Coordinates of C-alpha atoms and ligand atoms in Angstrom, one line a residue:
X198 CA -2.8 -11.7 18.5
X199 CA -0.6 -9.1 19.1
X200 CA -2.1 -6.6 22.4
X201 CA -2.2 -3.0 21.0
X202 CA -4.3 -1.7 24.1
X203 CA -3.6 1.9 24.5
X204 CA -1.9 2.2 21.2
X205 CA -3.0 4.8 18.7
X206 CA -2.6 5.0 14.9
X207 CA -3.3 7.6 12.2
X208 CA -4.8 5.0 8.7
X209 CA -4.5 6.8 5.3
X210 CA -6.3 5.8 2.3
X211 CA -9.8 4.0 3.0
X212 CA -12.1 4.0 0.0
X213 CA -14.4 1.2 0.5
X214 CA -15.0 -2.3 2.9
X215 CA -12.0 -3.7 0.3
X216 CA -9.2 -1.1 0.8
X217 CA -6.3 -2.8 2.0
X218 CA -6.2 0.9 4.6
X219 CA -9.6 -0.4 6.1
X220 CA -8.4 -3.8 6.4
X221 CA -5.5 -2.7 8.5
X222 CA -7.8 -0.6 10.2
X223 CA -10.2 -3.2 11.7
X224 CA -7.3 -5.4 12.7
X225 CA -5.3 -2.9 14.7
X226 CA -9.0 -2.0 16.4
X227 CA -9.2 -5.6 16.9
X228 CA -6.0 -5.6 18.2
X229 CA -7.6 -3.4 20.9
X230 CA -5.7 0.1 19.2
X231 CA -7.7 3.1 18.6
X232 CA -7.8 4.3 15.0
X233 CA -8.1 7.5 13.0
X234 CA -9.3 6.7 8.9
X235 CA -8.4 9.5 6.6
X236 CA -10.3 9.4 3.7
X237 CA -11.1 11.4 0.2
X238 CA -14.0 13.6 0.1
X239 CA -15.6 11.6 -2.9
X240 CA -16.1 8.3 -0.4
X241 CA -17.1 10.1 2.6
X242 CA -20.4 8.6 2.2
X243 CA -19.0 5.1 1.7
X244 CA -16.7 5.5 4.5
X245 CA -19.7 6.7 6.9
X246 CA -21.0 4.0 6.7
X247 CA -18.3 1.4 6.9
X248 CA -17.7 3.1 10.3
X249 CA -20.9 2.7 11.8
X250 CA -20.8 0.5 15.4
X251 CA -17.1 -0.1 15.6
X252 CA -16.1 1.4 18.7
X253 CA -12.2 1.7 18.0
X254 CA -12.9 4.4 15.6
X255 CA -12.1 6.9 16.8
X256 CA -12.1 9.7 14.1
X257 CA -12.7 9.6 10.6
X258 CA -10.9 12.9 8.6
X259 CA -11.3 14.3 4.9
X260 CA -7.8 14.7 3.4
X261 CA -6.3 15.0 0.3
X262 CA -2.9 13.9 0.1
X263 CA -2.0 15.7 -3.0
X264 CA -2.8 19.0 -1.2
X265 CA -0.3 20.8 1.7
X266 CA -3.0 22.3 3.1
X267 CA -4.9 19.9 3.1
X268 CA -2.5 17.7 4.9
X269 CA -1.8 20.6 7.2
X270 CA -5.1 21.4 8.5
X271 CA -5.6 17.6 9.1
X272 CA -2.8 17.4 11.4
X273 CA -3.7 20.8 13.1
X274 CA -7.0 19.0 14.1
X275 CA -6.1 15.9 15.2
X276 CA -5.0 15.4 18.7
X277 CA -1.8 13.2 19.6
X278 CA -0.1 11.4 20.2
X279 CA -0.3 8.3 17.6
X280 CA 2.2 5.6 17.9
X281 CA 2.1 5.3 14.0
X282 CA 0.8 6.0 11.0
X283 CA -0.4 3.8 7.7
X284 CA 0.1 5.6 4.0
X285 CA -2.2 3.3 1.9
X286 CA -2.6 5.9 -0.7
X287 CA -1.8 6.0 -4.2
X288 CA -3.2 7.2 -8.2
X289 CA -2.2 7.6 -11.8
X290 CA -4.7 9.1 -13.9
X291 CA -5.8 6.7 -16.4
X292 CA -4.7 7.6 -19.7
X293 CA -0.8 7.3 -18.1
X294 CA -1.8 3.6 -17.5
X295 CA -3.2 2.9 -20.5
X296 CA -0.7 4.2 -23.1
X297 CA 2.5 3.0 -23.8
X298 CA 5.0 4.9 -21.1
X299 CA 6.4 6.7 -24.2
X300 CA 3.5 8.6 -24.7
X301 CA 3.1 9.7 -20.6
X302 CA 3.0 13.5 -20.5
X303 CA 4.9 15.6 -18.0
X304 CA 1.7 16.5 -15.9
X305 CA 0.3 12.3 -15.3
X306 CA 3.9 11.5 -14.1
X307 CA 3.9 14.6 -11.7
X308 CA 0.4 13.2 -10.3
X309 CA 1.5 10.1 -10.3
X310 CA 4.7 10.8 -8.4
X311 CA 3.4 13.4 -6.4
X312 CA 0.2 11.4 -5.3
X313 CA 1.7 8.2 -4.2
X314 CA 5.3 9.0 -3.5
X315 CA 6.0 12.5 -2.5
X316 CA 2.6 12.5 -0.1
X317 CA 4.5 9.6 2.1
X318 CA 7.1 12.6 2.9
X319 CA 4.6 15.4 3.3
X320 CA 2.3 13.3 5.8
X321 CA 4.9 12.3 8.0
X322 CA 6.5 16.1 7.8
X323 CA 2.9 16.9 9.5
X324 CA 2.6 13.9 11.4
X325 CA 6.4 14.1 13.5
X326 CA 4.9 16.7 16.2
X327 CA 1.9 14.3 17.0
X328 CA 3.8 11.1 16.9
X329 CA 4.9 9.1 20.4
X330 CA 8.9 7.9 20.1
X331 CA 9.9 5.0 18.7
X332 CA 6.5 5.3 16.3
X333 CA 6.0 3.3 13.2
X334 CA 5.1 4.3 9.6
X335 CA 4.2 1.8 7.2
X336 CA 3.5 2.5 3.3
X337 CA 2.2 0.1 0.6
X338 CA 4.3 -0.6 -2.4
X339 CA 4.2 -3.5 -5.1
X340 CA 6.6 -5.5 -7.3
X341 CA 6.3 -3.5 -10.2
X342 CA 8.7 -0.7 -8.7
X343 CA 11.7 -3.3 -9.6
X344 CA 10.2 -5.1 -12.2
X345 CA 7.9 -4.5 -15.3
X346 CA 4.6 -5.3 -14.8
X347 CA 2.3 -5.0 -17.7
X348 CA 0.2 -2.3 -17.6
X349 CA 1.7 -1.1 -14.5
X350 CA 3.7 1.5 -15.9
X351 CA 4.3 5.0 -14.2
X352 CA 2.8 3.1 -11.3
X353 CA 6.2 1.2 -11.2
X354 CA 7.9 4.3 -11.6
X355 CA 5.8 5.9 -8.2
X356 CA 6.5 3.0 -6.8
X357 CA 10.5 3.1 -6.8
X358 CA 10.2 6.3 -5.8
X359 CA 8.1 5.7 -2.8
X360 CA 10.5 2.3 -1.6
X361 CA 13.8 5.0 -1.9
X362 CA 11.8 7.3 0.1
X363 CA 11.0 4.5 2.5
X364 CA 14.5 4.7 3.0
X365 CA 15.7 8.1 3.2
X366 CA 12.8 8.5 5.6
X367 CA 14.0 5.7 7.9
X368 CA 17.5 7.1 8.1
X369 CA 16.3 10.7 8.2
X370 CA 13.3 9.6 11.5
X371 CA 15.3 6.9 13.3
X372 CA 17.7 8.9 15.0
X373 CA 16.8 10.6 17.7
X374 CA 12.9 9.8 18.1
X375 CA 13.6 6.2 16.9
X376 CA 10.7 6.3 14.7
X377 CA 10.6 3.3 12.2
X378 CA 9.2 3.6 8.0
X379 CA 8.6 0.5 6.1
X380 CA 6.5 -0.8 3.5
X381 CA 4.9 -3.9 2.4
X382 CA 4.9 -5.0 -0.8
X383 CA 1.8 -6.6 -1.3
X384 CA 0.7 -9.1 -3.9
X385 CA -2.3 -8.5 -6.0
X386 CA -5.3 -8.1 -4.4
X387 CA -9.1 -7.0 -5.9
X388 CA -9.6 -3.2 -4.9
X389 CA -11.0 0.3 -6.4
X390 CA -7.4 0.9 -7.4
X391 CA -6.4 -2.5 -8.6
X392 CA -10.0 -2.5 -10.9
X393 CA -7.9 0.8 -12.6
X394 CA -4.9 -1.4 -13.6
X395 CA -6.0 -2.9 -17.1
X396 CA -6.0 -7.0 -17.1
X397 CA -6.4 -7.2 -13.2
X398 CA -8.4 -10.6 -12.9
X399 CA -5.9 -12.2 -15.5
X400 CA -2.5 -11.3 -13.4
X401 CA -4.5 -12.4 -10.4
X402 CA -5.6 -15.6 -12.5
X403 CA -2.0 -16.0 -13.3
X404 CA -0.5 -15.6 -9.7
X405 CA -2.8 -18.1 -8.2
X406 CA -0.9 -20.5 -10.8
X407 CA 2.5 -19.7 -9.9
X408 CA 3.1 -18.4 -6.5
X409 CA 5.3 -20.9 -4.3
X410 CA 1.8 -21.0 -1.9
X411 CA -0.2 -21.7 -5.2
X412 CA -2.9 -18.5 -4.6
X413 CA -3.3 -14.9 -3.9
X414 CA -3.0 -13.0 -0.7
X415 CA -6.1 -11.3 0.9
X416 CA -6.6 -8.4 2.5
X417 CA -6.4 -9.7 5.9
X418 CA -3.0 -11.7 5.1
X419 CA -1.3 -7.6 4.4
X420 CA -3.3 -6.4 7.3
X421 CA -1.4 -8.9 9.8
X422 CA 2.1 -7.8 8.5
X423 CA 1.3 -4.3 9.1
X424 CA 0.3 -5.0 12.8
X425 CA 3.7 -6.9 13.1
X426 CA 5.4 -3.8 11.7
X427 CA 3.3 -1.1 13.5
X428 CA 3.7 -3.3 16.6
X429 CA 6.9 -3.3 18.8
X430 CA 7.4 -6.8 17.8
X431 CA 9.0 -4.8 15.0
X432 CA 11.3 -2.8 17.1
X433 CA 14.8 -3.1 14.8
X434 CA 12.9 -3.7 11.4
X435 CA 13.3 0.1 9.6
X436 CA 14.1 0.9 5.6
X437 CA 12.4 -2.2 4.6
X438 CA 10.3 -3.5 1.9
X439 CA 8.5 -6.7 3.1
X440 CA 6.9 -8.7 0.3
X441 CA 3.4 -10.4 1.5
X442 CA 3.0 -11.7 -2.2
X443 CA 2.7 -15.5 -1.5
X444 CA 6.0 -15.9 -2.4
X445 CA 5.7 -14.3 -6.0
X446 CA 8.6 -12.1 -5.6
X447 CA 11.3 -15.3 -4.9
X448 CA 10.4 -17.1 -8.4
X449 CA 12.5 -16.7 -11.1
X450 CA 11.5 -19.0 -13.4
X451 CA 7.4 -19.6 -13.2
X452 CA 6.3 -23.3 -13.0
X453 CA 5.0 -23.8 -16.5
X454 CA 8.5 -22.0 -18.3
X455 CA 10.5 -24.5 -15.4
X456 CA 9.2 -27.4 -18.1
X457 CA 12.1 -26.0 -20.4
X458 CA 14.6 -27.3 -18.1
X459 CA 13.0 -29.9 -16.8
X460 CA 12.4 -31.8 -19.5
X461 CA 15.0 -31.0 -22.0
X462 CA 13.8 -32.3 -25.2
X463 CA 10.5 -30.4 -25.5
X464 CA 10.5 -27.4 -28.1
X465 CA 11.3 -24.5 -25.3
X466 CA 8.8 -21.7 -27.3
X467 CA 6.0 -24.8 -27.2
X468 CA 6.6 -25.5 -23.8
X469 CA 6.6 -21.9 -23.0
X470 CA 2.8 -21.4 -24.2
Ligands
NAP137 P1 -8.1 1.6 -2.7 O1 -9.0 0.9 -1.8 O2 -8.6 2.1 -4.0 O3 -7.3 2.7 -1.9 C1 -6.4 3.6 -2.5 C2 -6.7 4.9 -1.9 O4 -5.8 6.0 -2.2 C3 -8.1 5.4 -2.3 O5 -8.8 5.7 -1.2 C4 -7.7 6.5 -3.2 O6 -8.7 7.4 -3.4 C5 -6.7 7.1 -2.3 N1 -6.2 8.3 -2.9 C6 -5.8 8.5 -4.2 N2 -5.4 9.8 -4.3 C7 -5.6 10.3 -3.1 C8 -5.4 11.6 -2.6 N3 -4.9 12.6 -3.4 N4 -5.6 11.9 -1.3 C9 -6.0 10.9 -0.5 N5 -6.3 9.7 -0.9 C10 -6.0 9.4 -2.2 O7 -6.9 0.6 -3.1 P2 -5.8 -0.3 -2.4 O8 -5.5 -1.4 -3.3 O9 -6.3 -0.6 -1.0 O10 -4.5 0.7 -2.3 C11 -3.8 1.0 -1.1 C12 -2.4 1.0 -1.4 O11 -1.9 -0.3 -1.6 C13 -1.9 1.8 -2.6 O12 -0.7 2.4 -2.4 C14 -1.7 0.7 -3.6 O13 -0.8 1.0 -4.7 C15 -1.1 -0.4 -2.7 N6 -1.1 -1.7 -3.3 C16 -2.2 -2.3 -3.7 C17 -2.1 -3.6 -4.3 C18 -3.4 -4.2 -4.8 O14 -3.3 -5.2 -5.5 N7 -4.6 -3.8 -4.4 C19 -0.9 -4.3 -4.3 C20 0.2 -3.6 -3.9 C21 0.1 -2.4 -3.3 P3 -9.2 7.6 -5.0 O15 -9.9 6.3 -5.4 O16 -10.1 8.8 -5.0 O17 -8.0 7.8 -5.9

């Protein structure tokens, strides 16, 4: 396991014990880091209590992302420096997820965007004057910002948004400090955001079928990427989206549909089903 003694690190987006923020939480504190969990109000309760007797906690702050002061006043309290910082934040409200995309109104795609793209750039705008050179930013993204996903919608849209600022952050932060943005693109996993995304079980049903490692990622499998990418062992990795999706992302044709070329005769539509 990677040593992260001494090494600090500023965790957005815990909601509960299956966030994939609190996962990469616990691992860096295993890892021997110290870590700071920002939170929204609604689960300060929840997160209370998931904090309880781990010693490399060592703050847990309200913010809400979608707000520049509250952003601001988060960063005026904390004390640096942090060697990096984890965005694992992001919301649609429902109806934009539930309707066709044709029908989403101005104001959900502002939240959308705004919520879990534009908040990458305004917590790392706060975050520069407490963060160590040659830090590390890492952000969550998933498939669906290159490629429909059903129900996914202006999610997908939130999503490209976030991978190009991913980029423009890494060329805008590198010079100089050497700071380093990523993102992970994770495959499914069960969480309080994922349970939002209408016919959740049956896409994670469906990737356990067809993923080159035949299952799903956990929580703990994106948790170990993001200490390689918050850790120096990522020192020349920056602008990058790294898929943890069990492979999902390198099939083009999904096992059953390969039976069309495979075996030639069979009725392709039939063989499709
Ligand atoms: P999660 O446990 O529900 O965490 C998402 C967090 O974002 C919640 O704490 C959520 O709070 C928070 N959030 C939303 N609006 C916020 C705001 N204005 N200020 C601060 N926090 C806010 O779900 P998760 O699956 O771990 O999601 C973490 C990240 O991973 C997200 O960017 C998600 O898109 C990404 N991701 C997830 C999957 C997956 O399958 N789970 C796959 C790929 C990528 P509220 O509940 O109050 O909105």
């Amino acid at each position: 396991m990677t040593d992260l003694r001494n090494a600090r690190y500023l965790v957005y987006g815990v909601a509960s014990d299956t966030s994939l923020a609190w996962a990469i939480a616990r691992d860096l504190g295993q890892s021997g880091a110290g870590v700071t969990l920002a939170y929204q109000k609604r689960f300060r309760s929840r997160v209370q209590s998931l904090v309880k007797d781990h010693a490399w906690v060592e703050g847990v702050e309200e913010c809400d992302v979608a707000s520049e002061d509250s952003v601001r006043d988060l960063h005026q309290r904390l004390r640096g420096p942090f060697d990096g910082l984890v965005h694992a934040v992001a919301f649609a409200p429902s109806d934009a997820l539930a309707r066709p995309i044709t029908e989403t109104t101005e104001d959900d795609f502002r939240v959308a965007l705004g919520v879990s793209a534009y908040s990458l750039v305004r917590v790392v705008r706060h975050a520069l004057p407490l963060l160590a050179p040659q830090s590390s930013i890492v952000t969550l993204t998933y498939l669906g910002a290159d490629r429909v996903v059903p129900s996914y919608r202006v999610m997908g849209t939130a999503k490209a948004a976030l991978e190009s600022l991913v980029r423009e952050l890494a060329a805008s932060v590198g010079p100089g400090c050497g700071h380093r943005v990523n993102a992970i693109s994770a495959g499914p996993v069960k969480t309080l955001a994922a349970s939002g995304i209408p016919g959740f079980d049956r896409i994670l049903e469906w990737m356990a079928d067809v993923t080159p490692l035949r299952r799903n990622v956990t929580q703990e499998d994106i948790a170990r990427v993001a200490r390689f990418l918050l850790s120096d062992d990522a020192a020349a990795v920056t602008g990058q989206v790294i898929y943890a999706d069990a492979g999902y992302s390198a099939v083009g044709v999904p096992p059953e549909l390969d039976r069309v070329f495979v075996e030639p005769r069979l009725d392709p539509y039939e063989a499709a089903l």
